[in-house]
Structure formats: C-alpha cells, structure tokens
CSV table of C-alpha atoms and ligand atoms in Angstrom, one decimal:
chain,number,residue,atom,x,y,z
M,1,MET,CA,-6.0,64.9,-152.2
M,2,THR,CA,-2.6,66.5,-152.8
M,3,GLN,CA,-2.4,70.0,-154.1
M,4,ALA,CA,-0.5,68.7,-157.1
M,5,ASN,CA,-3.6,66.8,-158.2
M,6,VAL,CA,-5.7,69.8,-157.8
M,7,PHE,CA,-3.8,71.6,-160.5
M,8,LYS,CA,-3.4,68.8,-163.0
M,9,SER,CA,-6.5,69.8,-164.8
M,10,GLU,CA,-5.7,73.4,-164.8
M,11,GLY,CA,-2.5,73.7,-166.8
M,12,ASP,CA,0.3,71.4,-165.8
M,13,VAL,CA,2.6,70.1,-168.5
M,14,ASN,CA,1.2,66.7,-167.7
M,15,LEU,CA,-2.2,67.5,-169.2
M,16,SER,CA,-5.0,65.4,-167.8
M,17,PRO,CA,-6.5,62.9,-170.3
M,18,ARG,CA,-9.8,64.7,-169.9
M,19,ARG,CA,-8.2,68.0,-170.9
M,20,ARG,CA,-6.6,66.4,-173.9
M,21,ALA,CA,-9.9,64.9,-174.9
M,22,TRP,CA,-11.6,68.3,-174.5
M,23,ALA,CA,-8.8,69.9,-176.7
M,24,ALA,CA,-9.2,67.2,-179.4
M,25,ARG,CA,-12.9,68.0,-179.7
M,26,ASN,CA,-12.7,71.8,-179.4
M,27,ILE,CA,-9.4,73.1,-180.7
M,28,ASN,CA,-8.9,73.8,-184.4
M,29,ARG,CA,-5.5,74.1,-186.2
M,30,GLU,CA,-5.1,77.8,-185.9
M,31,THR,CA,-5.8,77.8,-182.2
M,32,GLN,CA,-3.5,74.8,-181.7
M,33,GLU,CA,-0.7,76.7,-183.5
M,34,LEU,CA,-1.0,79.6,-181.2
M,35,LEU,CA,-1.1,77.3,-178.1
M,36,ASP,CA,2.0,75.6,-179.4
M,37,ALA,CA,3.7,79.0,-179.8
M,38,ASP,CA,2.6,80.0,-176.3
M,39,ALA,CA,4.0,76.8,-174.9
M,40,ARG,CA,7.2,77.3,-176.9
M,41,TYR,CA,8.0,80.9,-175.7
M,42,PHE,CA,6.7,81.1,-172.1
M,43,LEU,CA,8.2,79.3,-169.2
M,44,HIS,CA,5.9,76.5,-168.3
M,45,GLN,CA,4.1,76.7,-165.0
M,46,ALA,CA,1.2,75.0,-163.2
M,47,LEU,CA,-2.2,76.7,-163.4
M,48,SER,CA,-1.4,78.5,-166.7
M,49,THR,CA,1.1,77.3,-169.2
M,50,PRO,CA,0.6,75.3,-171.5
M,51,CYS,CA,-2.7,77.1,-171.8
M,52,LEU,CA,-6.2,75.6,-172.4
M,53,ASN,CA,-7.4,77.9,-175.2
M,54,VAL,CA,-6.8,81.2,-176.9
M,55,LEU,CA,-9.1,84.2,-176.3
M,56,SER,CA,-9.8,86.9,-178.8
M,57,GLY,CA,-12.4,89.0,-176.9
M,58,CYS,CA,-14.1,89.8,-173.6
M,59,ASP,CA,-17.0,92.0,-172.9
M,60,GLY,CA,-19.8,92.2,-170.3
M,61,ALA,CA,-20.1,88.8,-168.6
M,62,GLY,CA,-18.2,86.8,-171.1
M,63,ILE,CA,-15.1,85.7,-172.9
M,64,THR,CA,-14.8,84.8,-176.6
M,65,ASP,CA,-12.3,82.4,-177.9
M,66,LEU,CA,-10.5,82.5,-181.2
M,67,GLN,CA,-13.0,80.2,-182.8
M,68,GLY,CA,-15.8,82.6,-181.9
M,69,ARG,CA,-17.3,80.6,-179.0
M,70,ARG,CA,-18.5,82.7,-176.1
M,71,ALA,CA,-18.6,81.5,-172.5
M,72,LEU,CA,-20.0,83.2,-169.4
M,73,ASP,CA,-16.9,83.8,-167.2
M,74,PHE,CA,-17.5,82.8,-163.6
M,75,HIS,CA,-13.8,83.0,-162.9
M,76,GLY,CA,-12.3,86.2,-164.4
M,77,ASN,CA,-9.5,86.0,-161.8
M,78,CYS,CA,-12.0,88.2,-159.8
M,79,VAL,CA,-11.2,91.3,-161.8
M,80,HIS,CA,-14.6,91.8,-163.4
M,81,GLN,CA,-16.5,93.8,-160.8
M,82,ALA,CA,-17.5,96.3,-163.5
M,83,GLY,CA,-17.8,93.5,-166.1
M,84,PHE,CA,-15.3,92.9,-168.9
M,85,GLY,CA,-14.4,95.8,-171.2
M,86,ASN,CA,-16.7,98.2,-169.4
M,87,PRO,CA,-17.1,101.1,-171.8
M,88,LYS,CA,-16.9,103.8,-169.1
M,89,VAL,CA,-13.7,102.3,-167.8
M,90,ILE,CA,-12.3,102.1,-171.3
M,91,ALA,CA,-13.2,105.7,-172.0
M,92,ALA,CA,-11.6,106.9,-168.8
M,93,VAL,CA,-8.4,104.9,-169.6
M,94,VAL,CA,-8.2,106.2,-173.2
M,95,LYS,CA,-8.8,109.8,-172.1
M,96,GLN,CA,-6.2,109.5,-169.3
M,97,MET,CA,-3.6,107.9,-171.7
M,98,GLN,CA,-4.0,110.9,-174.0
M,99,GLU,CA,-3.6,113.5,-171.2
M,100,LEU,CA,-1.0,112.0,-168.9
M,101,SER,CA,0.0,108.5,-169.5
M,102,PHE,CA,2.7,108.1,-166.8
M,103,CYS,CA,3.8,109.9,-163.7
M,104,PRO,CA,7.5,109.6,-162.7
M,105,ARG,CA,8.3,109.3,-159.0
M,106,ARG,CA,8.5,112.6,-157.0
M,107,TYR,CA,5.5,113.9,-159.1
M,108,THR,CA,1.9,113.3,-158.4
M,109,ASN,CA,-1.3,113.6,-160.5
M,110,ARG,CA,-5.0,114.4,-160.1
M,111,PRO,CA,-6.4,110.9,-160.7
M,112,ALA,CA,-4.0,109.2,-158.2
M,113,ILE,CA,-4.9,111.8,-155.6
M,114,ALA,CA,-8.6,111.6,-156.4
M,115,LEU,CA,-8.5,107.8,-156.1
M,116,ALA,CA,-6.7,107.8,-152.8
M,117,LYS,CA,-9.3,110.4,-151.5
M,118,LYS,CA,-12.2,108.3,-152.8
M,119,LEU,CA,-10.9,105.1,-151.2
M,120,VAL,CA,-10.4,106.8,-147.8
M,121,GLU,CA,-13.9,108.2,-148.0
M,122,LEU,CA,-15.4,104.8,-148.7
M,123,ALA,CA,-13.3,102.8,-146.3
M,124,PRO,CA,-14.7,102.1,-142.8
M,125,GLY,CA,-13.3,103.6,-139.6
M,126,ASP,CA,-10.1,105.6,-139.6
M,127,LEU,CA,-8.6,103.9,-142.6
M,128,GLN,CA,-7.0,107.1,-143.9
M,129,ARG,CA,-3.7,106.5,-145.7
M,130,VAL,CA,-3.2,104.8,-149.1
M,131,LEU,CA,-0.3,103.3,-151.1
M,132,PHE,CA,-0.8,101.8,-154.5
M,133,ALA,CA,1.0,98.8,-156.0
M,134,PRO,CA,1.2,97.0,-159.3
M,135,SER,CA,-0.1,93.7,-158.0
M,136,GLY,CA,-1.8,92.2,-155.0
M,137,ALA,CA,1.2,90.3,-153.8
M,138,VAL,CA,3.2,93.5,-153.9
M,139,ALA,CA,0.5,95.2,-151.8
M,140,ILE,CA,0.8,92.4,-149.3
M,141,SER,CA,4.5,92.8,-149.2
M,142,ILE,CA,4.1,96.5,-148.5
M,143,ALA,CA,1.6,95.7,-145.7
M,144,LEU,CA,4.1,93.3,-144.1
M,145,GLN,CA,6.8,95.9,-144.2
M,146,LEU,CA,4.6,98.6,-142.8
M,147,ALA,CA,3.6,96.3,-139.9
M,148,ARG,CA,7.3,95.8,-139.2
M,149,ALA,CA,8.0,99.5,-139.3
M,150,ALA,CA,5.1,100.4,-137.1
M,151,THR,CA,5.5,97.7,-134.4
M,152,GLY,CA,9.3,97.1,-134.5
M,153,ARG,CA,8.4,93.4,-134.6
M,154,HIS,CA,8.7,91.0,-137.5
M,155,LYS,CA,6.6,87.9,-136.7
M,156,THR,CA,3.3,87.2,-138.3
M,157,VAL,CA,0.4,84.9,-137.6
M,158,SER,CA,-1.6,83.8,-140.7
M,159,LEU,CA,-3.9,81.0,-141.7
M,160,TRP,CA,-3.1,77.6,-143.1
M,161,ASP,CA,-4.7,77.2,-146.6
M,162,SER,CA,-4.8,80.9,-147.2
M,163,PHE,CA,-3.4,82.6,-150.3
M,164,HIS,CA,-1.9,86.1,-150.4
M,165,GLY,CA,0.0,86.0,-153.7
M,166,ALA,CA,2.8,84.2,-155.3
M,167,THR,CA,5.9,86.2,-154.3
M,168,LEU,CA,8.4,84.8,-151.8
M,169,ASP,CA,7.1,87.0,-148.9
M,170,ALA,CA,3.4,86.4,-149.8
M,171,ILE,CA,3.9,82.6,-149.9
M,172,SER,CA,5.7,82.8,-146.5
M,173,VAL,CA,2.5,84.1,-144.9
M,174,GLY,CA,0.3,82.1,-147.3
M,175,GLY,CA,-0.8,78.7,-146.2
M,176,GLU,CA,-1.1,76.6,-149.4
M,177,ALA,CA,1.4,73.8,-149.6
M,178,PHE,CA,1.4,74.0,-153.4
M,179,PHE,CA,2.9,77.4,-153.4
M,180,ARG,CA,5.2,77.0,-150.4
M,181,ARG,CA,6.9,73.8,-151.3
M,182,GLY,CA,10.2,73.6,-153.1
M,183,ASN,CA,11.3,77.2,-152.3
M,184,GLY,CA,13.8,76.5,-149.6
M,185,PRO,CA,13.7,78.7,-146.5
M,186,LEU,CA,10.8,81.1,-146.4
M,187,LEU,CA,10.6,84.3,-144.3
M,188,PRO,CA,11.4,83.6,-140.7
M,189,GLY,CA,8.8,84.3,-138.0
M,190,CYS,CA,5.7,83.4,-140.1
M,191,GLU,CA,3.5,81.3,-137.8
M,192,HIS,CA,0.4,79.6,-139.1
M,193,VAL,CA,-2.8,78.6,-137.4
M,194,PRO,CA,-5.9,76.7,-138.5
M,195,PRO,CA,-8.5,78.6,-140.5
M,196,PRO,CA,-12.1,78.9,-139.4
M,197,ASP,CA,-13.2,75.8,-141.4
M,198,PRO,CA,-15.5,73.6,-139.2
M,199,ARG,CA,-15.2,70.7,-141.5
M,200,HIS,CA,-11.5,70.4,-141.3
M,201,CYS,CA,-11.1,71.8,-137.8
M,202,PRO,CA,-8.3,70.4,-135.6
M,203,PHE,CA,-10.3,71.6,-132.6
M,204,ALA,CA,-13.1,69.2,-133.6
M,205,CYS,CA,-15.8,71.8,-133.3
M,206,GLY,CA,-18.1,69.8,-135.5
M,207,ASN,CA,-20.2,71.6,-138.0
M,208,ALA,CA,-20.9,74.7,-135.8
M,209,CYS,CA,-17.7,76.6,-135.3
M,210,ASN,CA,-17.1,77.4,-131.7
M,211,LEU,CA,-14.4,79.9,-132.4
M,212,LYS,CA,-11.7,77.9,-130.7
M,213,CYS,CA,-9.6,78.7,-133.7
M,214,ALA,CA,-9.9,82.5,-132.9
M,215,ASP,CA,-9.1,81.7,-129.3
M,216,TYR,CA,-6.0,79.9,-130.5
M,217,ILE,CA,-4.8,83.0,-132.3
M,218,GLU,CA,-4.9,84.8,-129.0
M,219,TYR,CA,-3.0,81.9,-127.4
M,220,VAL,CA,-0.2,82.2,-130.0
M,221,LEU,CA,-0.1,86.0,-129.7
M,222,GLU,CA,0.3,85.7,-126.0
M,223,LYS,CA,2.9,82.9,-126.1
M,224,GLU,CA,5.0,84.7,-128.8
M,225,GLY,CA,4.5,88.1,-127.2
M,226,ASP,CA,6.0,90.0,-130.1
M,227,VAL,CA,3.9,89.4,-133.2
M,228,ALA,CA,3.8,92.3,-135.6
M,229,ALA,CA,0.6,91.3,-137.4
M,230,VAL,CA,-2.2,88.8,-137.9
M,231,ILE,CA,-2.9,88.5,-141.6
M,232,GLY,CA,-5.9,86.8,-143.2
M,233,GLU,CA,-8.3,86.8,-146.1
M,234,THR,CA,-11.6,88.3,-144.6
M,235,ILE,CA,-13.3,85.4,-146.5
M,236,ARG,CA,-11.5,82.8,-148.6
M,237,ALA,CA,-12.5,82.8,-152.2
M,238,ALA,CA,-13.5,79.1,-152.5
M,239,PRO,CA,-15.5,80.5,-150.6
M,240,PHE,CA,-14.9,79.7,-146.9
M,241,ILE,CA,-16.9,82.2,-144.8
M,242,PRO,CA,-15.8,82.7,-141.2
M,243,PRO,CA,-18.6,82.9,-138.6
M,244,PRO,CA,-19.9,86.4,-137.7
M,245,ASP,CA,-17.8,86.9,-134.5
M,246,TYR,CA,-14.5,85.4,-135.8
M,247,TRP,CA,-12.9,88.7,-136.9
M,248,LYS,CA,-14.2,90.6,-133.9
M,249,LYS,CA,-12.4,88.1,-131.7
M,250,VAL,CA,-9.2,88.2,-133.7
M,251,ARG,CA,-9.4,92.1,-133.7
M,252,ALA,CA,-9.7,92.1,-129.9
M,253,ALA,CA,-6.9,89.7,-129.5
M,254,CYS,CA,-4.6,91.8,-131.7
M,255,ASP,CA,-5.5,94.9,-129.7
M,256,ARG,CA,-4.7,93.1,-126.4
M,257,HIS,CA,-1.3,92.0,-127.7
M,258,GLY,CA,-0.1,94.9,-129.7
M,259,ALA,CA,-0.3,93.1,-133.1
M,260,LEU,CA,-1.8,94.8,-136.2
M,261,LEU,CA,-4.7,93.2,-138.1
M,262,ILE,CA,-4.1,93.0,-141.9
M,263,LEU,CA,-7.1,91.9,-143.9
M,264,ASP,CA,-6.6,90.8,-147.5
M,265,GLU,CA,-9.6,91.6,-149.6
M,266,ILE,CA,-7.8,91.5,-153.0
M,267,PRO,CA,-10.3,89.2,-154.8
M,268,HIS,CA,-13.5,90.5,-153.3
M,269,CYS,CA,-13.1,94.2,-152.5
M,270,LEU,CA,-15.4,96.7,-154.3
M,271,GLY,CA,-18.6,94.8,-154.0
M,272,ARG,CA,-18.3,91.1,-154.7
M,273,THR,CA,-19.7,90.2,-151.4
M,274,GLY,CA,-22.5,92.8,-151.5
M,275,ARG,CA,-20.6,95.4,-149.5
M,276,MET,CA,-17.8,97.7,-150.8
M,277,PHE,CA,-15.4,96.1,-148.4
M,278,THR,CA,-15.9,92.6,-147.0
M,279,CYS,CA,-14.8,93.6,-143.4
M,280,GLU,CA,-18.0,95.6,-143.2
M,281,HIS,CA,-20.0,92.3,-143.0
M,282,TYR,CA,-18.0,91.6,-139.8
M,283,ASP,CA,-18.2,95.1,-138.3
M,284,VAL,CA,-14.4,95.2,-137.9
M,285,VAL,CA,-11.9,97.7,-139.0
M,286,PRO,CA,-8.4,96.2,-139.8
M,287,ASP,CA,-5.3,98.3,-139.3
M,288,ILE,CA,-4.4,97.6,-143.0
M,289,LEU,CA,-6.9,96.7,-145.7
M,290,VAL,CA,-5.4,95.3,-148.8
M,291,LEU,CA,-7.2,95.7,-152.2
M,292,GLY,CA,-6.4,94.6,-155.7
M,293,LYS,CA,-7.7,92.7,-158.8
M,294,GLY,CA,-11.0,94.5,-159.7
M,295,LEU,CA,-9.6,97.8,-158.4
M,296,GLY,CA,-8.1,98.4,-161.9
M,297,GLY,CA,-11.5,97.9,-163.6
M,298,GLY,CA,-10.4,94.5,-165.0
M,299,ILE,CA,-8.1,96.4,-167.4
M,300,MET,CA,-5.2,97.9,-165.5
M,301,PRO,CA,-3.0,96.0,-163.0
M,302,LEU,CA,-3.7,97.8,-159.8
M,303,ALA,CA,-3.7,97.0,-156.1
M,304,GLY,CA,-3.1,98.9,-152.9
M,305,LEU,CA,-3.6,99.2,-149.2
M,306,ILE,CA,-5.5,101.6,-146.9
M,307,ALA,CA,-3.9,102.0,-143.5
M,308,ARG,CA,-5.1,103.6,-140.3
M,309,GLU,CA,-3.9,107.1,-139.6
M,310,HIS,CA,-1.6,106.0,-136.8
M,311,LEU,CA,0.4,103.9,-139.3
M,312,ASN,CA,1.7,106.9,-141.1
M,313,VAL,CA,5.1,106.3,-139.4
M,314,ALA,CA,7.5,105.2,-142.2
M,315,GLY,CA,8.2,108.5,-143.9
M,316,ASP,CA,11.9,107.7,-143.7
M,317,ARG,CA,11.5,104.5,-145.7
M,318,ALA,CA,10.4,103.7,-149.2
M,319,LEU,CA,7.8,101.0,-148.7
M,320,GLY,CA,5.8,101.7,-151.9
M,321,HIS,CA,8.8,102.3,-154.1
M,322,PHE,CA,7.4,100.9,-157.3
M,323,THR,CA,7.7,102.2,-160.9
M,324,HIS,CA,4.0,102.5,-161.4
M,325,GLU,CA,3.2,103.6,-157.8
M,326,LYS,CA,1.0,106.5,-158.8
M,327,SER,CA,-0.1,105.4,-162.3
M,328,PRO,CA,-2.6,108.0,-163.6
M,329,VAL,CA,-4.0,105.6,-166.1
M,330,ALA,CA,-4.6,102.8,-163.5
M,331,ALA,CA,-6.1,105.4,-161.1
M,332,ALA,CA,-8.4,106.7,-163.9
M,333,ALA,CA,-9.6,103.1,-164.4
M,334,ALA,CA,-10.2,102.6,-160.7
M,335,LEU,CA,-12.1,105.9,-160.4
M,336,ALA,CA,-14.3,105.0,-163.3
M,337,THR,CA,-14.9,101.5,-161.8
M,338,LEU,CA,-16.0,103.0,-158.4
M,339,GLN,CA,-18.2,105.5,-160.2
M,340,PHE,CA,-19.8,102.7,-162.2
M,341,ILE,CA,-20.4,100.6,-159.1
M,342,GLU,CA,-22.0,103.5,-157.3
M,343,GLU,CA,-24.1,104.8,-160.2
M,344,GLU,CA,-25.4,101.4,-161.2
M,345,ASN,CA,-26.1,100.4,-157.6
M,346,ILE,CA,-24.1,97.2,-158.1
M,347,LEU,CA,-24.0,96.4,-154.4
M,348,HIS,CA,-27.7,96.0,-154.3
M,349,HIS,CA,-27.7,93.9,-157.5
M,350,VAL,CA,-25.0,91.7,-156.0
M,351,ARG,CA,-27.0,91.2,-152.8
M,352,THR,CA,-30.3,90.3,-154.5
M,353,LEU,CA,-28.9,88.2,-157.3
M,354,GLY,CA,-26.4,86.5,-154.8
M,355,GLU,CA,-29.2,85.5,-152.5
M,356,LYS,CA,-31.4,84.3,-155.3
M,357,THR,CA,-28.5,82.3,-156.8
M,358,LEU,CA,-27.6,80.8,-153.5
M,359,GLN,CA,-31.2,79.7,-153.0
M,360,ARG,CA,-31.1,78.1,-156.5
M,361,LEU,CA,-27.9,76.3,-155.6
M,362,ARG,CA,-29.5,75.0,-152.4
M,363,GLU,CA,-32.4,73.7,-154.5
M,364,MET,CA,-29.9,72.0,-156.8
M,365,LYS,CA,-28.4,70.3,-153.8
M,366,ASP,CA,-31.8,68.9,-152.9
M,367,HIS,CA,-31.9,67.0,-156.2
M,368,HIS,CA,-28.2,66.3,-156.8
M,369,PRO,CA,-26.6,63.9,-154.4
M,370,LEU,CA,-23.2,64.9,-155.8
M,371,ILE,CA,-23.5,68.3,-154.2
M,372,GLY,CA,-22.2,68.1,-150.6
M,373,ASP,CA,-22.4,71.7,-149.8
M,374,VAL,CA,-23.2,75.1,-151.2
M,375,ARG,CA,-22.2,78.4,-149.7
M,376,GLY,CA,-21.7,82.0,-150.6
M,377,LEU,CA,-21.8,85.7,-149.9
M,378,GLY,CA,-23.0,88.0,-152.5
M,379,LEU,CA,-21.6,86.8,-155.8
M,380,MET,CA,-18.8,84.8,-154.3
M,381,LEU,CA,-20.3,81.3,-154.5
M,382,GLY,CA,-19.1,77.7,-154.1
M,383,VAL,CA,-20.5,74.3,-154.9
M,384,GLU,CA,-18.7,71.5,-153.2
M,385,LEU,CA,-18.9,68.1,-154.9
M,386,THR,CA,-18.7,65.1,-152.6
M,387,ARG,CA,-19.1,61.4,-153.0
M,388,ASP,CA,-20.8,61.1,-149.6
M,389,ARG,CA,-22.4,63.8,-147.6
M,390,THR,CA,-21.5,62.2,-144.3
M,391,THR,CA,-17.8,61.7,-144.9
M,392,MET,CA,-17.7,64.6,-147.3
M,393,GLN,CA,-15.2,62.6,-149.5
M,394,ARG,CA,-14.1,64.9,-152.2
M,395,ALA,CA,-15.5,64.2,-155.7
M,396,GLU,CA,-12.5,65.4,-157.6
M,397,ASP,CA,-12.9,63.4,-160.8
M,398,GLU,CA,-16.6,64.4,-160.9
M,399,ALA,CA,-15.7,68.0,-160.4
M,400,GLU,CA,-13.3,68.0,-163.4
M,401,ARG,CA,-16.0,66.3,-165.5
M,402,VAL,CA,-18.5,68.9,-164.5
M,403,MET,CA,-16.0,71.7,-165.3
M,404,TYR,CA,-15.4,70.4,-168.8
M,405,ALA,CA,-19.1,69.8,-169.5
M,406,CYS,CA,-19.8,73.4,-168.4
M,407,LEU,CA,-17.0,74.7,-170.5
M,408,GLU,CA,-18.4,73.0,-173.6
M,409,ALA,CA,-21.8,74.4,-172.8
M,410,GLY,CA,-20.5,78.0,-172.4
M,411,LEU,CA,-19.7,78.4,-168.7
M,412,ASN,CA,-16.2,78.9,-167.4
M,413,PHE,CA,-15.2,78.7,-163.7
M,414,LYS,CA,-12.4,77.4,-161.6
M,415,VAL,CA,-12.3,74.3,-159.4
M,416,THR,CA,-10.6,74.9,-156.0
M,417,MET,CA,-9.1,72.2,-153.8
M,418,GLY,CA,-10.0,69.6,-156.4
M,419,ASN,CA,-13.8,69.6,-155.7
M,420,ILE,CA,-15.1,73.1,-155.1
M,421,LEU,CA,-16.8,74.7,-158.1
M,422,THR,CA,-15.9,78.3,-157.4
M,423,LEU,CA,-18.3,80.7,-159.0
M,424,THR,CA,-17.3,84.3,-159.2
M,425,PRO,CA,-19.3,85.9,-162.0
M,426,PRO,CA,-18.9,89.5,-163.2
M,427,LEU,CA,-20.9,91.7,-160.8
M,428,THR,CA,-22.7,93.1,-163.9
M,429,ILE,CA,-24.2,89.8,-164.8
M,430,THR,CA,-27.9,90.0,-165.6
M,431,ASP,CA,-30.6,87.8,-164.1
M,432,ALA,CA,-31.1,86.1,-167.5
M,433,GLU,CA,-27.4,85.3,-167.8
M,434,MET,CA,-27.4,83.9,-164.3
M,435,ASP,CA,-30.3,81.7,-165.3
M,436,THR,CA,-28.4,80.4,-168.3
M,437,ALA,CA,-25.4,79.7,-166.2
M,438,MET,CA,-27.4,77.9,-163.5
M,439,ALA,CA,-29.1,75.8,-166.2
M,440,ILE,CA,-25.8,74.8,-167.6
M,441,LEU,CA,-24.4,73.8,-164.2
M,442,ASP,CA,-27.6,71.9,-163.2
M,443,LYS,CA,-27.5,69.9,-166.5
M,444,ALA,CA,-23.8,69.2,-166.3
M,445,ILE,CA,-24.0,67.9,-162.7
M,446,GLY,CA,-27.0,65.7,-163.7
M,447,GLU,CA,-25.0,64.3,-166.6
M,448,VAL,CA,-22.0,63.5,-164.5
M,449,GLU,CA,-24.2,61.8,-161.9
M,450,SER,CA,-25.9,59.7,-164.5
M,451,GLN,CA,-22.7,58.6,-166.3
M,452,PRO,CA,-20.1,56.2,-164.8
M,453,ALA,CA,-16.6,57.6,-164.6
M,454,LEU,CA,-14.4,57.2,-167.7
S,1,PLP,C1,-6.6,86.6,-151.5
S,1,PLP,C2,-5.5,87.0,-152.5
S,1,PLP,N1,-4.5,87.7,-152.1
S,1,PLP,C3,-3.5,88.0,-152.9
S,1,PLP,C4,-3.5,87.7,-154.2
S,1,PLP,C5,-2.4,88.1,-155.1
S,1,PLP,O1,-2.8,89.1,-156.1
S,1,PLP,P1,-1.9,89.3,-157.4
S,1,PLP,O2,-2.2,88.1,-158.2
S,1,PLP,O3,-2.5,90.5,-158.0
S,1,PLP,O4,-0.5,89.4,-157.0
S,1,PLP,C6,-4.6,87.0,-154.7
S,1,PLP,C7,-4.6,86.5,-156.1
S,1,PLP,O5,-5.3,85.6,-156.5
S,1,PLP,C8,-5.6,86.6,-153.8
S,1,PLP,O6,-6.7,85.9,-154.3
C-alpha cells in the first residue's frame, strides 16, 4: 500500500470512482456550484481540495452540510475537545473580541498570562515555561529551535511513520513518506528510527513489543553522541499506543546522552486519552510538551509548548516571534475550554465512555471477520480492517466502502494508512450519540462484508 493510494479517497484531484458515485447520489446543484468554485480558487492539494462537501454548521458532536444533513463527526481534526461551537467558548471569544481583540508584540494581556499560568499549573513535573504559536507545526518548529539553543546540538531522532505537521522542518522530523517526498533536501541531522509498532517491527518482536525499538534509540544516541532531541508523538493518532515502559526507557536514554525529549501531544492534549496530557499515562515528563488543535476550543487556531524551567535559556533569540504570539482572543478560547473540561468532568466521561466503546468494538470484532484489530485510549479509537487476521493484509477497498456507507448514514471519520478507521469523536459526545455511531459502524461493516467488491 503506498501512501498515495491512502489519500486517493480523501481529496486528490483524481477522485476515486467511489467518491464520484457518492457525490452523484448526495450532492445537489447548489452544493456542486460551491465545490466547483472552491476547486477553481484554491490551489489543489491532496487530503483536501477538491473538497468532498460543503458545510453550513457545526455544533455539539456534529457537522451539518449545506443540504441540511447532519453527521456525527468522529474526525473534527481533533479540535473538538469541548464539542463544536461550545457556547461557553463562543461567549468568552465574543467578550474578549469586544474588550481587546489583538495584542501587538512587546505588550502582553491578562488572558495570555492566565492561560500560560493555567497550563503550567496543569502540566506534570517542572514544565514551567510557555510559548504560544498559531499552529501545531509552528509549535514543533519552536521546540526544535529551543532544543538547538539549549543543547548547542542540531541532530534529532524521531520515529518513522510519525506526523508532526506539514511545514518543511516538521516534515523533516516527521516520518510519513507522503509528506516527505518531492521536497528536495530536508533538514540535515534528522535521523529516524522504527516506531513501537509490534506488527511492523523490524526487530521482529512478534505481537508483544519487547522494547528493542526503545533500546535502539539509545544505541543511536550513543553512536551519534551529539543528538539535541528525541521527538515523538506520545501516542499516534491512528491510534498506535506504545507499551507502558516505552517512554520511560526513551526518557532515561535521553538523560544518559544529554538529549532532550520532546513529546508531541497536539491532537490529544486536554483530555482525549482520559488524562489532561497523554504523557501522564506513561508517568514521564518530557523536556518540551507540544500542544495544539483543541487548545483553541475548536474555534481559534492555537498551539503552544510548555518547557521545563531549565530551558529558559534563549532570551537573546526570538523563537516565538509570531504575529499572533499572545493572542488575547485565542487565549480566552483556551481558558474557557479548560474551564469547561474541568467543570464538566470531561476526563471522567472520556475514560468511562472510552472503555465502554472499546469493549463494544471488541464485541464487533467477534462477529465481523473484516475487523483485524481494535485499539484505543480514552476517545482515541481505531478499527483496523484486514482481509486476513493472520497475515493482517490491509482491507483498503473495504475500508473506503465502510467510510462512505457511514457517511451516508450520518457518521464522519477518517481512514488512516488506507485501512484504519480512526475514531476521534468530540469529547462531549453523549452515550446515546455514541450508541448511534456504533450502530451505524456495525451495520456498515456488516453490509460491506456481505457485498462483493464493486
Ligand atoms: C501529531 C501532530 N503533530 C503536529 C500536527 C500539526 O498541527 P497543525 O496542523 O496545527 O500545524 C498535527 C496535525 O494534524 C498532528 O496530528
């Protein structure tokens, strides 16, 4: 399976026949005219443009298209920790826009300070110093520069298959061929190692990871001798969940070899895994924790990093020199989001509903041969479709058919690596909405199993 195939169904100019058939059944003239205008004025790019459909609204757990059809959104680019259009976040944004809508550099403002203080209070260990950024990739870029400034080194070790954003430096440390290819020379000194994924493990550890991959990171750190940082996603969004001791081993290796540990929690910070920060599951404190996506309440673009106190060493540089670096409006959105998560006890909800849903998916696996594996942490869930549970041959065509069947029945999600149904619902989703979504998924998989391929 090449990465190019993965994305065909998601927005390449060469639209898949299934996508065209879906559009023919579901898109009316008004929507088509807007899609045509979008395709006319935006640069075309894989994964988005030309677009699938036009939205007119989003609230709570769902999105509504121009033709009035609502779908539960189990994708949401992982911004919907507080649900879509959360009234408390909107109210905070509106109030802040009326009071102080922008803060030029060299000035600061109450919401930005309050947000930095709140994040430091919430973060584990001695993560004490904050910088904000307008996107996750930019926050990664700042983290890389900070690691260089603090260590006087430039090399990084990161994981194949990982994603850290789509800018040139982020794809240099990222490990997805799809993003890396065709760019010419990437950043020098970016070394990649195998991720903790037992099924595709070059160390042949079988289904139970023996942490050889973590040992290998130490091997590379020792051989190189001058690595600035190891950077990884605490868990990958598909999801791929490293074994319990993985990050502890990597942390210890970093400490022994003078490298910083940067953990990217952009898609799952603020509760998606049932803890405020995913590294808390691993009992590990990174040197730099990178946040994003839902931090802006699903409304404002906002990312950032929290660094350990000893990294406050670059006062003579301008690492976070971005126009919206202390946006009062984005900070107000983030503060309202954090308040909502705490007041509504969202973490508890995520843990209980996440466990219940994972159990439900396991039961589905019992009666659907098409399901090769299910896994998850909190409300970051994945259903891997395979043609054979022994060889784990990817069921890519089937995954696309399930995705379109679900879309037609009112459930939106993304397919990762061609065959992993990646389910990241809003954290505010009710038990009843989850029941509806699971019923749609169950039925769609059953239909695909019972129908021969087109
Ligand atoms: C793990 C991870 N890191 C970084 C990013 C980049 O964030 P942004 O799209 O805000 O630049 C993403 C976005 O999907 C992500 O999933």
